[in-house]
Coordinates of C-alpha atoms (C1' of nucleotides) in Angstrom, one line a residue:
Chain A
M1 CA 15.6 -20.9 17.8
S2 CA 17.9 -21.7 20.3
V3 CA 19.4 -19.6 22.7
R4 CA 22.8 -19.7 23.9
T5 CA 23.7 -19.9 27.2
K6 CA 26.0 -17.1 28.5
P7 CA 29.4 -18.4 30.0
R8 CA 29.7 -19.3 33.6
Y9 CA 31.7 -16.5 34.3
Q10 CA 28.9 -14.0 33.3
Q11 CA 26.3 -15.7 34.8
L12 CA 28.3 -15.2 38.5
K13 CA 29.1 -11.7 37.4
D14 CA 25.4 -10.7 36.6
Q15 CA 24.4 -12.6 39.9
I16 CA 26.9 -10.3 41.8
I17 CA 25.9 -7.3 40.0
Q18 CA 22.1 -8.3 40.5
R19 CA 22.6 -8.7 44.2
I20 CA 24.4 -5.2 44.7
S21 CA 22.2 -3.2 42.2
T22 CA 18.9 -4.8 44.4
G23 CA 20.4 -3.7 47.5
D24 CA 20.9 -7.3 48.8
L25 CA 25.0 -6.2 48.7
R26 CA 25.3 -2.8 50.1
P27 CA 28.6 -0.9 49.6
N28 CA 31.2 -2.3 52.1
D29 CA 29.4 -5.9 52.1
R30 CA 31.6 -8.7 51.9
V31 CA 30.8 -10.5 48.9
P32 CA 31.3 -14.7 48.7
S33 CA 34.8 -15.5 48.8
E34 CA 36.0 -18.0 45.9
N35 CA 35.7 -20.6 47.7
E36 CA 32.5 -20.2 48.8
L37 CA 31.2 -19.7 45.1
V38 CA 33.0 -23.0 44.2
A39 CA 31.1 -24.6 46.8
A40 CA 27.5 -23.0 46.1
Q41 CA 27.3 -22.8 42.3
N42 CA 29.4 -25.4 41.4
V43 CA 32.3 -24.1 39.5
S44 CA 35.7 -24.0 39.7
R45 CA 37.7 -21.8 41.5
M46 CA 39.5 -20.3 38.2
T47 CA 35.9 -19.4 37.3
A48 CA 34.8 -17.8 40.5
N49 CA 37.9 -16.1 40.4
R50 CA 37.4 -14.8 36.9
A51 CA 34.4 -13.6 37.6
L52 CA 35.5 -11.9 40.8
R53 CA 38.3 -10.3 39.1
E54 CA 36.7 -8.7 35.9
L55 CA 34.2 -7.2 38.4
T56 CA 37.3 -5.4 40.4
A57 CA 38.5 -4.5 37.0
E58 CA 35.0 -3.0 36.5
G59 CA 34.7 -1.1 39.7
Y60 CA 31.7 -2.9 40.9
V61 CA 34.2 -4.7 44.2
K62 CA 37.4 -4.7 45.5
R63 CA 39.6 -7.4 46.9
I64 CA 41.8 -7.6 49.9
A65 CA 44.6 -10.5 50.0
G66 CA 43.7 -12.3 52.8
R67 CA 41.1 -10.7 53.8
G68 CA 38.0 -10.9 51.3
T69 CA 35.8 -9.2 48.5
F70 CA 33.8 -6.2 49.4
V71 CA 31.1 -4.3 47.4
S72 CA 32.9 -0.8 46.3
D73 CA 31.7 2.1 47.9
F74 CA 30.4 5.2 45.5
R75 CA 34.3 6.3 45.5
S76 CA 35.7 3.7 44.3
Q77 CA 32.7 3.3 41.9
S78 CA 32.9 6.3 40.7
H79 CA 36.3 5.4 38.6
V80 CA 33.9 3.4 36.4
L81 CA 31.3 6.0 36.1
E82 CA 33.1 9.1 36.5
V83 CA 30.1 10.9 37.8
Q84 CA 31.4 12.9 40.2
N85 CA 29.8 14.1 43.2
I86 CA 30.5 17.8 43.7
A87 CA 31.3 17.5 47.4
D88 CA 33.9 15.2 47.2
E89 CA 35.1 17.3 44.5
I90 CA 35.5 20.0 46.5
A91 CA 36.5 18.2 49.6
D92 CA 39.4 17.1 47.1
R93 CA 40.5 20.8 46.5
G94 CA 40.5 21.0 50.9
H95 CA 37.6 23.4 50.6
V96 CA 34.2 23.5 52.5
H97 CA 31.4 22.3 50.6
S98 CA 27.8 23.2 51.7
C99 CA 24.6 23.7 49.9
K100 CA 20.9 25.3 50.2
V101 CA 18.0 23.8 49.1
L102 CA 15.5 25.7 47.4
R103 CA 12.6 23.2 46.2
Q104 CA 11.8 19.5 47.1
S105 CA 8.6 18.6 45.6
R106 CA 6.1 16.4 43.8
Q107 CA 5.6 17.5 40.2
R108 CA 3.8 16.1 37.3
A109 CA 6.7 15.1 34.6
R110 CA 5.7 16.9 31.6
G111 CA 8.1 17.3 27.9
E112 CA 11.6 16.6 28.4
I113 CA 11.6 15.3 31.6
A114 CA 9.0 12.7 31.2
R115 CA 11.1 11.7 27.9
A116 CA 14.3 11.6 29.3
L117 CA 12.9 9.3 32.1
H118 CA 10.4 6.8 29.9
I119 CA 8.0 7.3 31.9
A120 CA 4.5 8.7 30.7
Q121 CA 3.3 12.8 30.7
G122 CA 1.8 13.4 33.8
V123 CA 3.2 10.6 35.7
E124 CA 4.8 12.0 38.8
V125 CA 8.6 12.4 40.0
F126 CA 10.7 14.3 42.9
H127 CA 12.1 17.5 41.5
L128 CA 15.0 19.2 43.4
L129 CA 16.4 22.2 42.9
L130 CA 19.9 23.1 44.9
V131 CA 22.7 25.6 45.2
H132 CA 25.9 24.4 45.9
F133 CA 28.5 26.4 47.8
E134 CA 32.3 26.6 47.6
N135 CA 33.8 28.2 50.6
D136 CA 30.6 29.8 50.4
V137 CA 30.8 31.2 46.2
P138 CA 28.1 29.3 44.9
I139 CA 29.5 27.1 42.5
Q140 CA 26.6 25.1 40.8
I141 CA 22.7 24.9 40.5
E142 CA 21.6 21.2 40.5
D143 CA 18.1 21.2 39.1
R144 CA 17.1 17.2 39.4
H145 CA 14.2 15.2 38.7
V146 CA 14.1 11.5 40.2
V147 CA 11.9 8.7 39.2
A148 CA 9.3 8.8 42.1
D149 CA 9.4 4.6 43.0
F150 CA 13.2 4.7 42.6
A151 CA 13.5 7.0 45.6
P152 CA 10.2 7.1 47.7
E153 CA 11.7 8.6 50.4
C154 CA 13.4 11.7 48.6
L155 CA 11.2 14.5 50.4
E156 CA 12.1 13.3 53.5
Q157 CA 16.0 13.4 53.2
D158 CA 18.1 16.3 54.3
F159 CA 19.8 17.5 51.5
E160 CA 21.9 20.1 52.5
R161 CA 23.7 17.0 55.0
E162 CA 23.7 14.9 52.4
T163 CA 23.8 15.3 49.0
P164 CA 20.9 14.1 46.2
S165 CA 24.3 12.3 44.5
A166 CA 25.6 10.8 47.5
Y167 CA 21.8 9.9 48.2
L168 CA 20.9 8.1 45.1
T169 CA 24.2 6.2 45.2
S170 CA 23.4 4.9 48.8
I171 CA 19.9 3.6 47.1
S172 CA 21.4 1.7 44.6
P173 CA 24.3 2.2 42.3
L174 CA 24.1 3.9 39.3
Q175 CA 25.2 1.4 36.4
E176 CA 25.4 3.6 33.2
A177 CA 25.4 7.5 32.6
E178 CA 25.2 9.8 29.8
Q179 CA 25.9 13.4 29.5
V180 CA 26.0 16.2 27.4
V181 CA 28.5 19.3 28.3
R182 CA 27.1 22.7 26.9
A183 CA 28.4 26.1 27.1
Q184 CA 24.8 28.5 27.0
T185 CA 24.5 32.0 28.0
P186 CA 23.1 31.6 31.1
N187 CA 19.4 33.1 32.0
A188 CA 18.7 35.7 34.7
G189 CA 17.7 33.5 37.2
V190 CA 20.9 31.1 37.3
R191 CA 22.6 34.3 36.7
E192 CA 21.6 35.8 39.9
R193 CA 21.8 33.0 42.3
L194 CA 25.6 32.0 41.0
Q195 CA 26.3 35.6 41.4
M196 CA 28.0 35.8 37.6
D197 CA 28.6 38.7 35.6
A198 CA 26.3 39.8 32.9
D199 CA 28.4 38.5 30.1
E200 CA 29.7 35.4 31.4
P201 CA 28.7 32.3 30.3
S202 CA 27.9 29.1 32.0
L203 CA 28.9 25.6 31.8
V204 CA 26.1 23.0 31.5
V205 CA 26.4 19.6 32.4
I206 CA 23.0 17.5 31.5
R207 CA 23.4 14.3 33.0
R208 CA 20.6 11.0 33.3
T209 CA 21.4 8.3 35.4
W210 CA 20.8 4.6 34.8
S211 CA 20.4 1.9 37.7
N212 CA 18.7 -1.8 37.1
G213 CA 18.2 -0.7 33.3
R214 CA 16.3 1.9 33.4
P215 CA 16.6 5.7 33.7
V216 CA 16.1 7.0 36.9
T217 CA 17.3 10.5 37.3
F218 CA 17.7 13.4 34.7
A219 CA 19.9 16.5 36.2
R220 CA 20.7 19.9 34.4
L221 CA 24.2 21.3 36.4
H222 CA 25.0 25.0 36.0
H223 CA 28.0 26.2 36.7
P224 CA 29.7 30.1 36.1
G225 CA 32.3 29.6 33.8
S226 CA 35.2 31.6 35.3
R227 CA 35.1 29.7 38.6
Y228 CA 34.4 26.2 37.1
E229 CA 35.6 23.7 34.6
L230 CA 35.6 20.2 34.0
A231 CA 38.7 18.0 34.2
G232 CA 39.1 14.4 32.7
H233 CA 41.9 11.7 32.6
Y234 CA 41.8 8.9 30.4
A235 CA 44.1 6.0 30.6
P236 CA 43.7 2.5 29.6
P237 CA 43.7 0.7 33.0
G238 CA 47.3 -0.1 34.7
I239 CA 48.5 3.0 33.0
H240 CA 49.0 6.2 34.6
K241 CA 52.0 7.7 33.7
S242 CA 50.8 11.0 34.4
T243 CA 50.9 11.8 38.1
S244 CA 48.7 14.3 39.9
A245 CA 51.5 17.1 39.7
D246 CA 50.8 17.3 36.1
V247 CA 47.3 17.5 36.5
V248 CA 47.5 20.2 38.6
Q249 CA 50.2 22.0 36.6
L250 CA 47.5 21.6 33.6
E251 CA 44.9 23.4 36.1
A252 CA 47.4 26.3 36.4
L253 CA 47.5 27.1 33.0
K254 CA 43.9 28.7 33.7
R255 CA 45.0 32.2 34.2
Chain B
M1 CA 65.5 -3.2 48.3
S2 CA 64.1 -6.2 46.6
V3 CA 62.6 -5.9 43.3
R4 CA 59.4 -7.7 43.4
T5 CA 59.0 -9.0 39.9
K6 CA 56.1 -8.0 37.7
P7 CA 53.5 -11.3 37.4
R8 CA 54.2 -13.1 34.2
Y9 CA 51.0 -11.6 32.1
Q10 CA 51.6 -8.4 32.9
Q11 CA 55.1 -8.8 31.8
L12 CA 53.6 -10.1 28.3
K13 CA 51.0 -7.3 28.1
D14 CA 54.3 -4.5 28.7
Q15 CA 56.3 -6.4 25.9
I16 CA 52.9 -6.2 23.7
I17 CA 52.3 -2.7 24.4
Q18 CA 55.6 -1.7 23.9
R19 CA 56.0 -3.2 20.4
I20 CA 52.6 -1.0 19.9
S21 CA 54.0 2.2 21.2
T22 CA 57.4 1.8 19.2
G23 CA 55.2 1.1 15.8
D24 CA 57.1 -2.1 15.9
L25 CA 53.6 -3.6 15.8
R26 CA 51.1 -1.1 13.5
P27 CA 47.0 -0.9 13.7
N28 CA 45.8 -4.3 12.3
D29 CA 49.2 -6.3 12.8
R30 CA 49.0 -9.3 13.6
V31 CA 49.8 -10.2 17.1
P32 CA 51.2 -13.3 18.1
S33 CA 48.8 -16.0 18.7
E34 CA 48.4 -17.7 22.3
N35 CA 50.7 -20.7 21.0
E36 CA 53.4 -19.1 19.7
L37 CA 53.3 -17.2 22.8
V38 CA 53.6 -20.4 24.6
A39 CA 56.3 -21.4 22.7
A40 CA 58.0 -18.2 22.3
Q41 CA 58.2 -16.7 26.3
N42 CA 57.9 -20.1 27.7
V43 CA 54.7 -19.4 29.8
S44 CA 51.4 -21.6 29.7
R45 CA 48.1 -21.1 27.4
M46 CA 46.3 -19.7 29.9
T47 CA 48.4 -17.2 31.1
A48 CA 49.0 -16.0 27.3
N49 CA 45.5 -16.0 27.5
R50 CA 44.8 -13.6 30.1
A51 CA 47.2 -11.2 28.9
L52 CA 45.7 -11.2 25.6
R53 CA 41.9 -10.9 27.3
E54 CA 43.2 -7.6 29.5
L55 CA 44.5 -6.0 26.2
T56 CA 41.4 -6.6 24.7
A57 CA 39.7 -5.0 27.3
E58 CA 41.7 -2.0 27.6
G59 CA 41.5 -1.7 23.5
Y60 CA 44.8 -2.4 22.6
V61 CA 43.9 -5.5 20.5
K62 CA 40.8 -7.1 18.9
R63 CA 40.7 -10.8 18.9
I64 CA 38.6 -12.6 16.3
A65 CA 37.9 -16.3 16.9
G66 CA 39.1 -18.9 14.5
R67 CA 41.5 -15.8 12.8
G68 CA 44.0 -14.1 15.2
T69 CA 44.6 -11.3 17.3
F70 CA 45.2 -8.0 15.7
V71 CA 46.3 -4.4 16.7
S72 CA 43.2 -2.0 17.5
D73 CA 43.3 0.8 14.9
F74 CA 42.5 4.0 16.0
R75 CA 38.6 3.8 16.0
S76 CA 38.5 0.8 18.6
Q77 CA 41.3 2.9 20.5
S78 CA 39.3 5.5 21.1
H79 CA 36.9 3.5 23.6
V80 CA 39.1 3.4 26.0
L81 CA 40.8 7.2 25.4
E82 CA 37.3 8.7 24.3
V83 CA 39.4 11.0 22.2
Q84 CA 37.5 11.6 19.3
N85 CA 38.2 12.7 16.1
I86 CA 36.1 15.5 15.2
A87 CA 36.1 14.5 11.3
D88 CA 34.4 10.9 12.5
E89 CA 32.3 12.7 14.9
I90 CA 31.0 14.6 11.9
A91 CA 31.0 11.6 9.6
D92 CA 29.0 9.7 12.3
R93 CA 26.7 12.4 12.0
G94 CA 26.1 11.4 8.3
H95 CA 27.4 15.5 7.7
V96 CA 30.5 16.8 5.4
H97 CA 33.8 17.6 7.2
S98 CA 36.4 20.0 5.6
C99 CA 39.1 21.8 7.1
K100 CA 41.5 25.1 6.5
V101 CA 44.5 25.4 7.7
L102 CA 45.8 28.7 8.9
R103 CA 49.3 28.1 10.0
Q104 CA 51.8 25.0 10.0
S105 CA 54.9 26.5 11.2
R106 CA 57.7 26.1 13.7
Q107 CA 57.4 27.6 16.7
R108 CA 59.5 28.1 20.4
A109 CA 57.8 27.0 23.0
R110 CA 57.0 29.5 25.6
G111 CA 55.5 29.9 28.9
E112 CA 52.6 27.4 29.4
I113 CA 53.3 25.6 26.0
A114 CA 56.8 24.5 27.3
R115 CA 55.3 23.5 30.7
A116 CA 52.3 21.6 29.6
L117 CA 55.1 20.0 26.8
H118 CA 57.6 19.0 29.7
I119 CA 60.0 20.8 27.2
A120 CA 62.7 23.9 28.4
Q121 CA 61.3 27.4 27.1
G122 CA 62.8 27.9 23.6
V123 CA 62.9 24.7 22.1
E124 CA 61.5 24.5 18.8
V125 CA 58.0 22.9 18.6
F126 CA 55.1 22.9 15.6
H127 CA 52.0 25.0 15.9
L128 CA 49.0 24.3 13.9
L129 CA 46.0 26.3 13.4
L130 CA 43.0 25.2 11.6
V131 CA 39.2 25.7 11.1
H132 CA 36.8 22.8 10.9
F133 CA 33.7 22.7 9.0
E134 CA 30.4 20.9 9.4
N135 CA 28.7 20.8 6.0
D136 CA 30.7 24.3 5.5
V137 CA 29.6 25.8 8.8
P138 CA 32.8 26.5 11.0
I139 CA 32.5 24.3 13.8
Q140 CA 36.0 24.1 15.7
I141 CA 39.0 25.6 16.0
E142 CA 42.1 23.4 16.6
D143 CA 45.0 25.5 17.7
R144 CA 48.0 22.8 18.5
H145 CA 51.2 22.0 19.4
V146 CA 53.2 19.2 18.9
V147 CA 56.7 18.1 20.2
A148 CA 59.1 18.3 17.5
D149 CA 60.8 14.9 17.3
F150 CA 57.7 13.2 17.9
A151 CA 56.1 13.8 14.3
P152 CA 59.6 15.4 12.4
E153 CA 57.7 15.5 9.4
C154 CA 54.5 17.2 10.7
L155 CA 55.2 20.0 8.5
E156 CA 55.2 18.3 5.1
Q157 CA 51.7 16.7 6.4
D158 CA 48.2 17.9 4.0
F159 CA 46.1 18.2 7.4
E160 CA 42.7 19.2 4.9
R161 CA 43.2 15.8 3.9
E162 CA 44.1 14.1 7.2
T163 CA 43.2 15.6 10.4
P164 CA 46.3 16.2 13.3
S165 CA 44.6 14.1 15.2
A166 CA 44.6 11.3 13.1
Y167 CA 47.9 12.0 11.8
L168 CA 49.2 11.9 15.2
T169 CA 47.4 8.4 16.3
S170 CA 49.2 6.8 12.9
I171 CA 52.6 8.2 14.4
S172 CA 51.9 6.3 17.7
P173 CA 48.7 5.2 19.6
L174 CA 48.1 8.0 22.0
Q175 CA 48.2 6.1 25.5
E176 CA 46.4 8.9 27.6
A177 CA 45.1 11.9 28.1
E178 CA 44.2 14.9 30.5
Q179 CA 41.2 17.2 29.0
V180 CA 40.0 20.5 30.8
V181 CA 36.2 22.2 29.6
R182 CA 35.6 25.3 30.1
A183 CA 33.1 27.7 28.9
Q184 CA 34.5 30.9 27.7
T185 CA 33.8 34.3 26.2
P186 CA 35.3 34.0 22.9
N187 CA 38.1 36.5 21.3
A188 CA 37.3 38.2 18.3
G189 CA 39.3 36.1 16.2
V190 CA 37.6 33.4 17.0
R191 CA 34.4 34.7 17.3
E192 CA 35.0 35.8 13.9
R193 CA 36.3 32.3 12.3
L194 CA 33.5 30.6 14.1
Q195 CA 30.7 33.4 12.9
M196 CA 29.5 33.4 16.2
D197 CA 27.2 35.7 17.7
A198 CA 28.2 39.0 19.7
D199 CA 26.9 37.2 23.2
E200 CA 27.5 33.7 22.4
P201 CA 29.5 31.4 24.7
S202 CA 32.2 29.2 23.3
L203 CA 33.2 25.7 24.8
V204 CA 36.6 25.1 25.0
V205 CA 38.5 22.0 25.3
I206 CA 41.9 22.1 26.6
R207 CA 43.4 18.5 25.9
R208 CA 47.0 17.1 26.5
T209 CA 47.9 13.8 25.0
W210 CA 51.0 11.9 25.9
S211 CA 52.3 8.9 24.2
N212 CA 55.1 6.5 25.6
G213 CA 55.6 7.9 28.6
R214 CA 55.9 12.1 27.9
P215 CA 53.3 14.4 26.8
V216 CA 53.6 15.1 22.7
T217 CA 50.6 17.4 21.9
F218 CA 48.8 20.3 23.6
A219 CA 45.4 21.4 22.3
R220 CA 42.9 24.1 22.7
L221 CA 39.9 23.0 20.9
H222 CA 37.3 26.5 20.8
H223 CA 33.6 25.5 19.4
P224 CA 30.5 27.6 19.0
G225 CA 28.4 27.2 22.2
S226 CA 25.3 27.1 20.2
R227 CA 26.3 24.8 17.8
Y228 CA 28.4 22.4 19.8
E229 CA 28.2 20.2 22.7
L230 CA 30.2 17.4 24.2
A231 CA 28.5 14.0 24.5
G232 CA 29.5 11.3 27.0
H233 CA 28.6 7.9 27.6
Y234 CA 29.7 6.2 30.9
A235 CA 29.5 2.7 31.9
P236 CA 31.1 -0.6 33.0
P237 CA 32.5 -2.7 29.9
G238 CA 29.8 -5.2 29.0
I239 CA 26.9 -3.2 30.0
H240 CA 25.1 -0.9 27.9
K241 CA 21.5 -1.2 28.3
S242 CA 20.6 2.4 26.6
T243 CA 20.6 2.2 23.0
S244 CA 21.8 4.7 20.6
A245 CA 17.7 5.8 20.4
D246 CA 18.2 6.7 23.5
V247 CA 21.0 8.6 23.3
V248 CA 19.7 10.2 20.2
Q249 CA 16.7 11.1 22.0
L250 CA 18.4 12.8 25.0
E251 CA 20.4 14.8 22.2
A252 CA 17.4 15.8 20.9
L253 CA 16.1 17.6 24.3
K254 CA 18.5 20.6 22.6
R255 CA 15.9 23.4 21.9
Chain C
dT1 C1' 35.7 -25.3 -13.4
dC2 C1' 33.3 -24.7 -9.4
dC3 C1' 31.5 -26.0 -5.2
dG4 C1' 32.1 -28.6 -0.7
dC5 C1' 34.2 -31.1 2.5
dT6 C1' 37.9 -31.0 6.1
dA7 C1' 42.3 -30.3 8.5
dG8 C1' 45.0 -27.4 11.3
dG9 C1' 44.9 -23.0 13.3
dT10 C1' 42.9 -19.8 16.3
dT11 C1' 40.3 -17.9 20.4
dG12 C1' 36.8 -18.9 24.0
dT13 C1' 35.9 -21.3 28.0
dA14 C1' 35.9 -24.4 32.1
dT15 C1' 38.4 -27.5 35.7
dA16 C1' 41.8 -29.3 38.4
dT17 C1' 46.0 -28.5 41.1
dA18 C1' 49.7 -26.2 43.0
dC19 C1' 52.2 -22.3 45.6
dA20 C1' 52.9 -18.1 47.0
dG21 C1' 51.4 -14.4 50.2
dG22 C1' 48.4 -11.5 53.1
dT23 C1' 45.2 -11.2 57.2
dT24 C1' 43.4 -12.9 61.3
dA25 C1' 41.2 -15.1 65.2
dG26 C1' 42.5 -17.7 68.5
dA27 C1' 45.6 -21.3 71.1
dC28 C1' 49.7 -20.9 73.6
dT29 C1' 53.6 -19.2 76.2
dA30 C1' 56.6 -16.7 79.1
Chain D
dT1 C1' 48.2 -10.6 81.4
dA2 C1' 50.9 -9.5 77.5
dG3 C1' 53.3 -11.2 73.7
dT4 C1' 53.6 -14.5 70.0
dC5 C1' 52.5 -18.1 67.4
dT6 C1' 49.6 -20.9 64.4
dA7 C1' 46.1 -22.7 61.5
dA8 C1' 42.5 -21.5 58.7
dC9 C1' 40.8 -18.9 55.1
dC10 C1' 41.4 -15.4 51.8
dT11 C1' 43.4 -13.8 47.2
dG12 C1' 47.2 -13.5 43.3
dT13 C1' 49.0 -16.3 40.1
dA14 C1' 50.5 -20.1 37.2
dT15 C1' 50.4 -24.7 34.8
dA16 C1' 48.4 -28.4 32.7
dT17 C1' 44.4 -30.4 29.8
dA18 C1' 40.5 -30.3 27.7
dC19 C1' 36.3 -29.4 24.5
dA20 C1' 33.9 -26.3 21.6
dA21 C1' 32.8 -22.7 17.9
dC22 C1' 34.8 -20.3 14.4
dC23 C1' 37.8 -19.2 10.5
dT24 C1' 40.1 -20.4 6.5
dA25 C1' 43.4 -22.6 3.0
dG26 C1' 43.3 -26.2 0.3
dC27 C1' 42.8 -30.8 -1.3
dG28 C1' 38.9 -33.4 -3.9
dG29 C1' 35.3 -34.6 -6.2
dA30 C1' 31.5 -33.4 -9.8

DNA sequence: TCCGCTAGGTTGTATATACAGGTTAGACTA
DNA sequence: TAGTCTAACCTGTATATACAACCTAGCGGA
């Protein structure tokens, strides 16, 4: 069985993604220039150009003519993964985000948590339980489990200052995410923490995020249905005919 | 004010997208080969290659080495827009889709409908109201308005045979979509049609779709919260480490 | 008739080269 | 000192060329 070698430009891409994944290259770090890749990797400039251009389209790096190529920070990564950080989302609306940590502890993974994170029953994970506020109104309960060796210092972080999402992204770029959205009737604890009415439904986002080929965190995000909605905008790259004003208009349809 | 001309490869892309949008090129039609573009458009083959390669990444066309380049059908387009056709979604689960048309009529656009479709109050639009069934269990109410001149034969279609989504896509590829997801308490009509329990929340997807630079359809899709969820999978192109088995496993977490 | 081979068209990749335009540091000048 | 200019580097685009791999129609032989 002969192994078909990957194309050279793909090997370059893989190398750079690898360096980003391992933290060798961190957000805003400078990536080798095309000419440096030509010299170091023995490829033509067009091949190096293709690798870096595709990494740009995929959101890994950003390029500035005349300056160089730089690893994307979380903000630009998000256009690939569409995994929002709720703090940024609230800031975008011009509101104030705050957050209260209810639990930040070690726990043994059981049942669905162990299965979702691809680890054995009873292996230690970190458990985070937070409430996020938008202008002091509770807007999300974040119930998250994190694989321990992915973020060993998870228990020492101050998540009221930096959200778990931002922290986890700073450790290593998140490369893949699966999510499921459900409408649910909240249980009493959720309803009380989110100050919801008795018959108000909640919008639950269940999200599993992958880094470096394995699941690293599993989160259940509960939102009050009357105060929260998920907005999405899908278009092929390069086509953005609808303006943000249009999206605002669509939002305004909410009575 | 000097107009900076677009790069040549972008002009090629625009031309081809234009031909797809206008219906000049239809799904599965053959797109000019690289060599034909070289001859007809006076560009080098590498430039034609770049245009077609990027259109592939964006989901407009698919390429088969040795055969040629072909306009994507709806199925492959969807990987760009992530706008699913519920009939396909149900078929993917190995279940039977059926559908009942409750209303298929002319209507004057008022209020939010007119605003969402960027048309004046009182302009005629088509109104569709359908219930979709999965194995004879109601799973979605589709409440859709369509701009009249986009689909003039809308009232003559048999939507119990071909869904509105499939029909509209066959007219012209949908290039952009905005959607908002909400958890709502359903009104009595929705609850009855979807055979929902009294305190069961509904998951509502509000979706506006664009074609050729203007909004053409506005749909409200109501689902029973206990029987429906929205799944998504985000990854940079070329990276798909999680298998479909993993997604199934995540789905299985639903108790 | 049927099978197999081949010629020609197609995409996929890789290189060498060229020029335009953005950015910056540092040398040079007034 | 303060301002200006330039050299060096960067990305972005475009072309010509080359070779590999894939696909298919059609020809030719058994």
